[in-house]
Amino acid sequence: MTQNKQATVFVRLKDGVLDPQGVTIQKALAQMGYDEFTSVRTGKFFELQIDAGAEDIDRKIDEVCSKLLANPVIETFEVKK
Amino acid sequence: MTQNKQATVFVRLKDGVLDPQGVTIQKALAQMGYDEFTSVRTGKFFELQIDAGAEDIDRKIDEVCSKLLANPVIETFEVKK
């Protein structure tokens, strides 16, 4: 019996790209008294369930990352299976 | 010389909580012809830089997760260092 596969795609802003959400969180933490957190960067991830019979899946994951899940201009992505 | 520490907090919706963003992405992928992706769940992560001199940091990370980074009613969090 074949099992469904899973892959997780992590998307983060490229180094040097401003992360206003992260800056806001860091400031909020400092105001709450947690000034030991000197920097916060945010990112997102997607847990993909993949049909067991799917072929050529590595290429397809790369394609959907570039086309839909990440913006290659400002973001990088990393796939973990 | 002490080095700054880093921790990453992963926040995901609890099982059973509807993830409209994930559903939308899955439908978009199917429309683009990628129907091997049967389910998509989304999440976010936060990369925290921590001052090298910080004390009792595990407790503080748990606190900021519960208070600011995650909504414990519908989300779970996981800390990796």
GROMACS .gro file of N, CA and C in nm:
model
  486
    1MET      N    1   0.084  -0.119   0.000
    1MET     CA    2   0.000   0.000   0.000
    1MET      C    3   0.088   0.124   0.000
    2THR      N    4   0.058   0.216  -0.090
    2THR     CA    5   0.136   0.339  -0.093
    2THR      C    6   0.078   0.440   0.006
    3GLN      N    7   0.165   0.519   0.063
    3GLN     CA    8   0.121   0.621   0.158
    3GLN      C    9   0.132   0.760   0.097
    4ASN      N   10   0.042   0.846   0.141
    4ASN     CA   11   0.056   0.986   0.101
    4ASN      C   12   0.187   1.043   0.152
    5LYS      N   13   0.244   1.130   0.071
    5LYS     CA   14   0.369   1.193   0.110
    5LYS      C   15   0.340   1.334   0.161
    6GLN      N   16   0.436   1.389   0.230
    6GLN     CA   17   0.421   1.524   0.281
    6GLN      C   18   0.549   1.602   0.255
    7ALA      N   19   0.535   1.730   0.226
    7ALA     CA   20   0.650   1.818   0.214
    7ALA      C   21   0.615   1.948   0.282
    8THR      N   22   0.714   2.010   0.341
    8THR     CA   23   0.692   2.141   0.403
    8THR      C   24   0.781   2.244   0.333
    9VAL      N   25   0.719   2.353   0.293
    9VAL     CA   26   0.791   2.461   0.225
    9VAL      C   27   0.803   2.580   0.320
   10PHE      N   28   0.926   2.622   0.347
   10PHE     CA   29   0.950   2.738   0.433
   10PHE      C   30   0.984   2.858   0.344
   11VAL      N   31   0.913   2.968   0.364
   11VAL     CA   32   0.934   3.088   0.284
   11VAL      C   33   0.979   3.200   0.377
   12ARG      N   34   1.091   3.261   0.345
   12ARG     CA   35   1.137   3.374   0.427
   12ARG      C   36   1.180   3.488   0.337
   13LEU      N   37   1.178   3.607   0.391
   13LEU     CA   38   1.226   3.723   0.316
   13LEU      C   39   1.377   3.711   0.298
   14LYS      N   40   1.425   3.756   0.181
   14LYS     CA   41   1.569   3.756   0.159
   14LYS      C   42   1.638   3.847   0.260
   15ASP      N   43   1.765   3.814   0.290
   15ASP     CA   44   1.843   3.903   0.375
   15ASP      C   45   1.846   4.041   0.312
   16GLY      N   46   1.828   4.143   0.394
   16GLY     CA   47   1.832   4.279   0.342
   16GLY      C   48   1.696   4.335   0.308
   17VAL      N   49   1.596   4.247   0.293
   17VAL     CA   50   1.460   4.296   0.267
   17VAL      C   51   1.396   4.331   0.401
   18LEU      N   52   1.343   4.452   0.410
   18LEU     CA   53   1.283   4.499   0.534
   18LEU      C   54   1.165   4.412   0.573
   19ASP      N   55   1.155   4.380   0.701
   19ASP     CA   56   1.047   4.296   0.752
   19ASP      C   57   0.967   4.377   0.855
   20PRO      N   58   0.871   4.458   0.810
   20PRO     CA   59   0.800   4.548   0.903
   20PRO      C   60   0.726   4.472   1.012
   21GLN      N   61   0.673   4.354   0.978
   21GLN     CA   62   0.602   4.276   1.079
   21GLN      C   63   0.699   4.234   1.191
   22GLY      N   64   0.817   4.190   1.151
   22GLY     CA   65   0.917   4.151   1.250
   22GLY      C   66   0.962   4.267   1.336
   23VAL      N   67   0.981   4.383   1.273
   23VAL     CA   68   1.022   4.503   1.348
   23VAL      C   69   0.915   4.540   1.450
   24THR      N   70   0.787   4.535   1.406
   24THR     CA   71   0.677   4.569   1.496
   24THR      C   72   0.670   4.473   1.614
   25ILE      N   73   0.689   4.343   1.587
   25ILE     CA   74   0.686   4.245   1.696
   25ILE      C   75   0.801   4.270   1.794
   26GLN      N   76   0.919   4.300   1.738
   26GLN     CA   77   1.034   4.324   1.826
   26GLN      C   78   1.008   4.444   1.917
   27LYS      N   79   0.951   4.550   1.861
   27LYS     CA   80   0.921   4.670   1.941
   27LYS      C   81   0.815   4.638   2.047
   28ALA      N   82   0.714   4.560   2.009
   28ALA     CA   83   0.609   4.523   2.105
   28ALA      C   84   0.669   4.442   2.219
   29LEU      N   85   0.758   4.348   2.186
   29LEU     CA   86   0.822   4.268   2.291
   29LEU      C   87   0.901   4.357   2.386
   30ALA      N   88   0.976   4.454   2.330
   30ALA     CA   89   1.056   4.544   2.413
   30ALA      C   90   0.965   4.624   2.506
   31GLN      N   91   0.852   4.671   2.455
   31GLN     CA   92   0.758   4.747   2.538
   31GLN      C   93   0.697   4.662   2.648
   32MET      N   94   0.684   4.531   2.621
   32MET     CA   95   0.630   4.440   2.723
   32MET      C   96   0.737   4.399   2.824
   33GLY      N   97   0.858   4.449   2.806
   33GLY     CA   98   0.965   4.420   2.902
   33GLY      C   99   1.060   4.311   2.857
   34TYR      N  100   1.036   4.254   2.740
   34TYR     CA  101   1.122   4.147   2.689
   34TYR      C  102   1.228   4.207   2.596
   35ASP      N  103   1.322   4.281   2.656
   35ASP     CA  104   1.419   4.350   2.571
   35ASP      C  105   1.539   4.262   2.537
   36GLU      N  106   1.535   4.133   2.577
   36GLU     CA  107   1.645   4.044   2.537
   36GLU      C  108   1.629   3.993   2.394
   37PHE      N  109   1.512   4.017   2.335
   37PHE     CA  110   1.493   3.977   2.195
   37PHE      C  111   1.534   4.094   2.107
   38THR      N  112   1.653   4.083   2.049
   38THR     CA  113   1.712   4.198   1.982
   38THR      C  114   1.666   4.211   1.838
   39SER      N  115   1.613   4.104   1.780
   39SER     CA  116   1.567   4.111   1.642
   39SER      C  117   1.465   3.999   1.617
   40VAL      N  118   1.365   4.028   1.537
   40VAL     CA  119   1.265   3.928   1.500
   40VAL      C  120   1.248   3.932   1.349
   41ARG      N  121   1.259   3.816   1.286
   41ARG     CA  122   1.227   3.804   1.142
   41ARG      C  123   1.113   3.704   1.128
   42THR      N  124   1.019   3.737   1.044
   42THR     CA  125   0.903   3.649   1.027
   42THR      C  126   0.913   3.570   0.897
   43GLY      N  127   0.843   3.460   0.894
   43GLY     CA  128   0.835   3.379   0.772
   43GLY      C  129   0.709   3.297   0.776
   44LYS      N  130   0.685   3.222   0.670
   44LYS     CA  131   0.565   3.138   0.668
   44LYS      C  132   0.602   3.001   0.615
   45PHE      N  133   0.517   2.905   0.645
   45PHE     CA  134   0.542   2.772   0.589
   45PHE      C  135   0.412   2.709   0.544
   46PHE      N  136   0.427   2.614   0.453
   46PHE     CA  137   0.312   2.545   0.394
   46PHE      C  138   0.336   2.395   0.405
   47GLU      N  139   0.242   2.324   0.466
   47GLU     CA  140   0.251   2.179   0.474
   47GLU      C  141   0.167   2.120   0.362
   48LEU      N  142   0.233   2.057   0.267
   48LEU     CA  143   0.167   2.003   0.149
   48LEU      C  144   0.149   1.852   0.163
   49GLN      N  145   0.025   1.806   0.148
   49GLN     CA  146   0.000   1.662   0.139
   49GLN      C  147   0.000   1.627  -0.009
   50ILE      N  148   0.076   1.523  -0.043
   50ILE     CA  149   0.097   1.491  -0.184
   50ILE      C  150   0.042   1.352  -0.213
   51ASP      N  151  -0.034   1.342  -0.319
   51ASP     CA  152  -0.092   1.214  -0.360
   51ASP      C  153   0.018   1.111  -0.378
   52ALA      N  154  -0.010   0.989  -0.328
   52ALA     CA  155   0.094   0.885  -0.327
   52ALA      C  156   0.141   0.850  -0.468
   53GLY      N  157   0.051   0.864  -0.567
   53GLY     CA  158   0.088   0.825  -0.703
   53GLY      C  159   0.156   0.935  -0.783
   54ALA      N  160   0.180   1.048  -0.722
   54ALA     CA  161   0.236   1.163  -0.796
   54ALA      C  162   0.377   1.134  -0.845
   55GLU      N  163   0.406   1.179  -0.966
   55GLU     CA  164   0.539   1.159  -1.024
   55GLU      C  165   0.610   1.293  -1.039
   56ASP      N  166   0.743   1.286  -1.042
   56ASP     CA  167   0.822   1.404  -1.071
   56ASP      C  168   0.792   1.516  -0.971
   57ILE      N  169   0.777   1.475  -0.844
   57ILE     CA  170   0.719   1.568  -0.747
   57ILE      C  171   0.817   1.677  -0.705
   58ASP      N  172   0.948   1.646  -0.706
   58ASP     CA  173   1.044   1.748  -0.666
   58ASP      C  174   1.037   1.870  -0.758
   59ARG      N  175   1.029   1.842  -0.889
   59ARG     CA  176   1.019   1.952  -0.986
   59ARG      C  177   0.890   2.030  -0.964
   60LYS      N  178   0.780   1.957  -0.941
   60LYS     CA  179   0.652   2.025  -0.925
   60LYS      C  180   0.650   2.113  -0.800
   61ILE      N  181   0.710   2.065  -0.693
   61ILE     CA  182   0.715   2.148  -0.571
   61ILE      C  183   0.793   2.275  -0.599
   62ASP      N  184   0.908   2.261  -0.667
   62ASP     CA  185   0.985   2.381  -0.702
   62ASP      C  186   0.902   2.478  -0.785
   63GLU      N  187   0.827   2.422  -0.881
   63GLU     CA  188   0.743   2.508  -0.967
   63GLU      C  189   0.638   2.583  -0.888
   64VAL      N  190   0.564   2.513  -0.800
   64VAL     CA  191   0.457   2.583  -0.729
   64VAL      C  192   0.514   2.683  -0.629
   65CYS      N  193   0.635   2.656  -0.578
   65CYS     CA  194   0.698   2.755  -0.491
   65CYS      C  195   0.725   2.884  -0.567
   66SER      N  196   0.784   2.872  -0.685
   66SER     CA  197   0.819   2.990  -0.762
   66SER      C  198   0.695   3.062  -0.814
   67LYS      N  199   0.592   2.984  -0.849
   67LYS     CA  200   0.474   3.045  -0.913
   67LYS      C  201   0.373   3.098  -0.813
   68LEU      N  202   0.358   3.032  -0.700
   68LEU     CA  203   0.246   3.067  -0.613
   68LEU      C  204   0.286   3.091  -0.467
   69LEU      N  205   0.368   3.005  -0.412
   69LEU     CA  206   0.389   3.011  -0.266
   69LEU      C  207   0.488   3.119  -0.224
   70ALA      N  208   0.584   3.149  -0.309
   70ALA     CA  209   0.683   3.251  -0.274
   70ALA      C  210   0.693   3.354  -0.385
   71ASN      N  211   0.736   3.471  -0.349
   71ASN     CA  212   0.766   3.576  -0.446
   71ASN      C  213   0.918   3.581  -0.463
   72PRO      N  214   0.969   3.523  -0.573
   72PRO     CA  215   1.114   3.507  -0.588
   72PRO      C  216   1.191   3.639  -0.589
   73VAL      N  217   1.121   3.750  -0.609
   73VAL     CA  218   1.189   3.880  -0.610
   73VAL      C  219   1.240   3.915  -0.469
   74ILE      N  220   1.159   3.886  -0.369
   74ILE     CA  221   1.196   3.928  -0.233
   74ILE      C  222   1.205   3.812  -0.135
   75GLU      N  223   1.167   3.691  -0.178
   75GLU     CA  224   1.163   3.580  -0.082
   75GLU      C  225   1.246   3.462  -0.132
   76THR      N  226   1.293   3.384  -0.038
   76THR     CA  227   1.356   3.256  -0.071
   76THR      C  228   1.270   3.144  -0.013
   77PHE      N  229   1.282   3.025  -0.071
   77PHE     CA  230   1.207   2.913  -0.015
   77PHE      C  231   1.299   2.793   0.002
   78GLU      N  232   1.256   2.707   0.090
   78GLU     CA  233   1.335   2.588   0.125
   78GLU      C  234   1.234   2.475   0.144
   79VAL      N  235   1.261   2.360   0.085
   79VAL     CA  236   1.167   2.247   0.091
   79VAL      C  237   1.225   2.140   0.182
   80LYS      N  238   1.143   2.093   0.277
   80LYS     CA  239   1.184   1.980   0.361
   80LYS      C  240   1.081   1.870   0.350
   81LYS      N  241   1.131   1.746   0.336
   81LYS     CA  242   1.038   1.635   0.320
   81LYS      C  243   1.048   1.536   0.435
   82MET      N  244   3.431   3.529   2.458
   82MET     CA  245   3.327   3.616   2.403
   82MET      C  246   3.196   3.537   2.389
   83THR      N  247   3.090   3.596   2.440
   83THR     CA  248   2.960   3.528   2.429
   83THR      C  249   2.896   3.562   2.295
   84GLN      N  250   2.823   3.467   2.245
   84GLN     CA  251   2.757   3.488   2.115
   84GLN      C  252   2.607   3.504   2.134
   85ASN      N  253   2.547   3.582   2.046
   85ASN     CA  254   2.401   3.590   2.048
   85ASN      C  255   2.340   3.454   2.018
   86LYS      N  256   2.228   3.428   2.081
   86LYS     CA  257   2.158   3.303   2.057
   86LYS      C  258   2.041   3.327   1.963
   87GLN      N  259   1.992   3.220   1.909
   87GLN     CA  260   1.878   3.230   1.818
   87GLN      C  261   1.776   3.121   1.853
   88ALA      N  262   1.651   3.153   1.840
   88ALA     CA  263   1.546   3.053   1.855
   88ALA      C  264   1.444   3.077   1.745
   89THR      N  265   1.384   2.969   1.697
   89THR     CA  266   1.279   2.981   1.597
   89THR      C  267   1.149   2.926   1.655
   90VAL      N  268   1.043   3.005   1.644
   90VAL     CA  269   0.912   2.964   1.694
   90VAL      C  270   0.823   2.933   1.574
   91PHE      N  271   0.769   2.811   1.570
   91PHE     CA  272   0.677   2.772   1.464
   91PHE      C  273   0.535   2.775   1.519
   92VAL      N  274   0.446   2.846   1.451
   92VAL     CA  275   0.307   2.857   1.495
   92VAL      C  276   0.218   2.797   1.387
   93ARG      N  277   0.134   2.703   1.428
   93ARG     CA  278   0.041   2.643   1.331
   93ARG      C  279  -0.098   2.638   1.393
   94LEU      N  280  -0.199   2.632   1.308
   94LEU     CA  281  -0.335   2.616   1.356
   94LEU      C  282  -0.352   2.477   1.415
   95LYS      N  283  -0.431   2.468   1.522
   95LYS     CA  284  -0.459   2.338   1.580
   95LYS      C  285  -0.531   2.250   1.478
   96ASP      N  286  -0.513   2.119   1.492
   96ASP     CA  287  -0.587   2.026   1.407
   96ASP      C  288  -0.736   2.051   1.426
   97GLY      N  289  -0.808   2.052   1.319
   97GLY     CA  290  -0.953   2.073   1.327
   97GLY      C  291  -0.993   2.218   1.308
   98VAL      N  292  -0.899   2.311   1.321
   98VAL     CA  293  -0.931   2.452   1.295
   98VAL      C  294  -0.921   2.476   1.145
   99LEU      N  295  -1.025   2.533   1.089
   99LEU     CA  296  -1.028   2.558   0.946
   99LEU      C  297  -0.918   2.654   0.904
  100ASP      N  298  -0.852   2.623   0.793
  100ASP     CA  299  -0.743   2.706   0.742
  100ASP      C  300  -0.782   2.757   0.603
  101PRO      N  301  -0.857   2.867   0.597
  101PRO     CA  302  -0.908   2.916   0.467
  101PRO      C  303  -0.796   2.949   0.369
  102GLN      N  304  -0.684   3.001   0.421
  102GLN     CA  305  -0.573   3.034   0.331
  102GLN      C  306  -0.519   2.907   0.265
  103GLY      N  307  -0.504   2.802   0.346
  103GLY     CA  308  -0.456   2.674   0.292
  103GLY      C  309  -0.552   2.616   0.189
  104VAL      N  310  -0.683   2.624   0.220
  104VAL     CA  311  -0.784   2.573   0.127
  104VAL      C  312  -0.776   2.649  -0.006
  105THR      N  313  -0.764   2.781   0.004
  105THR     CA  314  -0.756   2.864  -0.117
  105THR      C  315  -0.633   2.828  -0.201
  106ILE      N  316  -0.520   2.809  -0.133
  106ILE     CA  317  -0.398   2.774  -0.206
  106ILE      C  318  -0.415   2.638  -0.273
  107GLN      N  319  -0.474   2.543  -0.202
  107GLN     CA  320  -0.492   2.409  -0.260
  107GLN      C  321  -0.580   2.416  -0.384
  108LYS      N  322  -0.687   2.497  -0.378
  108LYS     CA  323  -0.775   2.511  -0.495
  108LYS      C  324  -0.702   2.578  -0.610
  109ALA      N  325  -0.622   2.680  -0.579
  109ALA     CA  326  -0.546   2.749  -0.683
  109ALA      C  327  -0.448   2.654  -0.751
  110LEU      N  328  -0.382   2.571  -0.670
  110LEU     CA  329  -0.288   2.474  -0.727
  110LEU      C  330  -0.361   2.377  -0.819
  111ALA      N  331  -0.478   2.330  -0.775
  111ALA     CA  332  -0.554   2.235  -0.859
  111ALA      C  333  -0.593   2.301  -0.991
  112GLN      N  334  -0.633   2.428  -0.986
  112GLN     CA  335  -0.671   2.499  -1.108
  112GLN      C  336  -0.552   2.519  -1.201
  113MET      N  337  -0.432   2.528  -1.142
  113MET     CA  338  -0.311   2.544  -1.223
  113MET      C  339  -0.263   2.410  -1.278
  114GLY      N  340  -0.333   2.302  -1.243
  114GLY     CA  341  -0.297   2.171  -1.296
  114GLY      C  342  -0.219   2.085  -1.199
  115TYR      N  343  -0.191   2.138  -1.080
  115TYR     CA  344  -0.116   2.062  -0.981
  115TYR      C  345  -0.213   1.993  -0.886
  116ASP      N  346  -0.283   1.891  -0.939
  116ASP     CA  347  -0.385   1.828  -0.855
  116ASP      C  348  -0.329   1.716  -0.767
  117GLU      N  349  -0.195   1.700  -0.767
  117GLU     CA  350  -0.138   1.600  -0.676
  117GLU      C  351  -0.122   1.653  -0.534
  118PHE      N  352  -0.143   1.783  -0.518
  118PHE     CA  353  -0.137   1.839  -0.383
  118PHE      C  354  -0.278   1.834  -0.324
  119THR      N  355  -0.301   1.737  -0.237
  119THR     CA  356  -0.437   1.709  -0.191
  119THR      C  357  -0.480   1.797  -0.075
  120SER      N  358  -0.383   1.854  -0.004
  120SER     CA  359  -0.418   1.939   0.110
  120SER      C  360  -0.302   2.034   0.138
  121VAL      N  361  -0.335   2.156   0.178
  121VAL     CA  362  -0.233   2.254   0.216
  121VAL      C  363  -0.273   2.315   0.350
  122ARG      N  364  -0.180   2.313   0.444
  122ARG     CA  365  -0.201   2.384   0.572
  122ARG      C  366  -0.092   2.489   0.584
  123THR      N  367  -0.131   2.607   0.629
  123THR     CA  368  -0.033   2.716   0.639
  123THR      C  369   0.008   2.738   0.784
  124GLY      N  370   0.122   2.798   0.801
  124GLY     CA  371   0.170   2.833   0.934
  124GLY      C  372   0.269   2.947   0.922
  125LYS      N  373   0.316   2.995   1.036
  125LYS     CA  374   0.415   3.102   1.032
  125LYS      C  375   0.526   3.072   1.130
  126PHE      N  376   0.639   3.136   1.108
  126PHE     CA  377   0.747   3.119   1.205
  126PHE      C  378   0.816   3.252   1.231
  127PHE      N  379   0.882   3.257   1.346
  127PHE     CA  380   0.949   3.379   1.390
  127PHE      C  381   1.091   3.341   1.430
  128GLU      N  382   1.189   3.407   1.369
  128GLU     CA  383   1.328   3.385   1.406
  128GLU      C  384   1.369   3.494   1.505
  129LEU      N  385   1.395   3.452   1.628
  129LEU     CA  386   1.425   3.547   1.735
  129LEU      C  387   1.576   3.548   1.761
  130GLN      N  388   1.636   3.666   1.757
  130GLN     CA  389   1.775   3.682   1.802
  130GLN      C  390   1.770   3.722   1.949
  131ILE      N  391   1.848   3.651   2.030
  131ILE     CA  392   1.840   3.671   2.174
  131ILE      C  393   1.974   3.720   2.226
  132ASP      N  394   1.967   3.823   2.309
  132ASP     CA  395   2.087   3.880   2.369
  132ASP      C  396   2.165   3.773   2.444
  133ALA      N  397   2.296   3.775   2.426
  133ALA     CA  398   2.381   3.669   2.481
  133ALA      C  399   2.371   3.662   2.633
  134GLY      N  400   2.345   3.776   2.698
  134GLY     CA  401   2.342   3.779   2.844
  134GLY      C  402   2.207   3.744   2.904
  135ALA      N  403   2.109   3.711   2.821
  135ALA     CA  404   1.973   3.689   2.870
  135ALA      C  405   1.967   3.566   2.961
  136GLU      N  406   1.889   3.578   3.066
  136GLU     CA  407   1.873   3.466   3.159
  136GLU      C  408   1.730   3.412   3.154
  137ASP      N  409   1.715   3.287   3.190
  137ASP     CA  410   1.583   3.226   3.204
  137ASP      C  411   1.506   3.235   3.072
  138ILE      N  412   1.580   3.211   2.963
  138ILE     CA  413   1.526   3.245   2.832
  138ILE      C  414   1.417   3.147   2.787
  139ASP      N  415   1.427   3.021   2.828
  139ASP     CA  416   1.324   2.924   2.787
  139ASP      C  417   1.186   2.967   2.836
  140ARG      N  418   1.181   3.010   2.963
  140ARG     CA  419   1.053   3.054   3.018
  140ARG      C  420   1.003   3.179   2.943
  141LYS      N  421   1.095   3.272   2.914
  141LYS     CA  422   1.055   3.395   2.847
  141LYS      C  423   1.002   3.368   2.706
  142ILE      N  424   1.067   3.275   2.636
  142ILE     CA  425   1.019   3.242   2.501
  142ILE      C  426   0.878   3.184   2.510
  143ASP      N  427   0.856   3.093   2.605
  143ASP     CA  428   0.721   3.038   2.623
  143ASP      C  429   0.620   3.149   2.651
  144GLU      N  430   0.659   3.245   2.733
  144GLU     CA  431   0.568   3.355   2.767
  144GLU      C  432   0.533   3.439   2.646
  145VAL      N  433   0.634   3.479   2.568
  145VAL     CA  434   0.603   3.566   2.453
  145VAL      C  435   0.524   3.490   2.346
  146CYS      N  436   0.544   3.358   2.339
  146CYS     CA  437   0.463   3.280   2.245
  146CYS      C  438   0.316   3.286   2.285
  147SER      N  439   0.289   3.263   2.413
  147SER     CA  440   0.150   3.260   2.460
  147SER      C  441   0.087   3.399   2.455
  148LYS      N  442   0.168   3.502   2.483
  148LYS     CA  443   0.111   3.637   2.494
  148LYS      C  444   0.101   3.709   2.361
  149LEU      N  445   0.197   3.686   2.271
  149LEU     CA  446   0.202   3.771   2.151
  149LEU      C  447   0.210   3.693   2.019
  150LEU      N  448   0.295   3.591   2.015
  150LEU     CA  449   0.324   3.530   1.885
  150LEU      C  450   0.216   3.432   1.839
  151ALA      N  451   0.151   3.366   1.935
  151ALA     CA  452   0.048   3.269   1.898
  151ALA      C  453  -0.081   3.300   1.973
  152ASN      N  454  -0.191   3.256   1.918
  152ASN     CA  455  -0.320   3.265   1.984
  152ASN      C  456  -0.353   3.125   2.038
  153PRO      N  457  -0.334   3.104   2.169
  153PRO     CA  458  -0.345   2.968   2.224
  153PRO      C  459  -0.483   2.905   2.205
  154VAL      N  460  -0.582   2.986   2.175
  154VAL     CA  461  -0.717   2.931   2.155
  154VAL      C  462  -0.722   2.845   2.029
  155ILE      N  463  -0.657   2.892   1.924
  155ILE     CA  464  -0.667   2.820   1.797
  155ILE      C  465  -0.533   2.774   1.741
  156GLU      N  466  -0.423   2.814   1.806
  156GLU     CA  467  -0.292   2.782   1.749
  156GLU      C  468  -0.204   2.708   1.850
  157THR      N  469  -0.112   2.630   1.798
  157THR     CA  470  -0.009   2.570   1.881
  157THR      C  471   0.126   2.627   1.839
  158PHE      N  472   0.223   2.623   1.929
  158PHE     CA  473   0.356   2.670   1.891
  158PHE      C  474   0.461   2.568   1.933
  159GLU      N  475   0.572   2.578   1.867
  159GLU     CA  476   0.682   2.484   1.888
  159GLU      C  477   0.810   2.566   1.879
  160VAL      N  478   0.900   2.548   1.974
  160VAL     CA  479   1.024   2.627   1.977
  160VAL      C  480   1.141   2.538   1.938
  161LYS      N  481   1.222   2.584   1.844
  161LYS     CA  482   1.345   2.512   1.809
  161LYS      C  483   1.463   2.605   1.826
  162LYS      N  484   1.571   2.552   1.887
  162LYS     CA  485   1.688   2.637   1.910
  162LYS      C  486   1.810   2.584   1.836
   0.00000   0.00000   0.00000
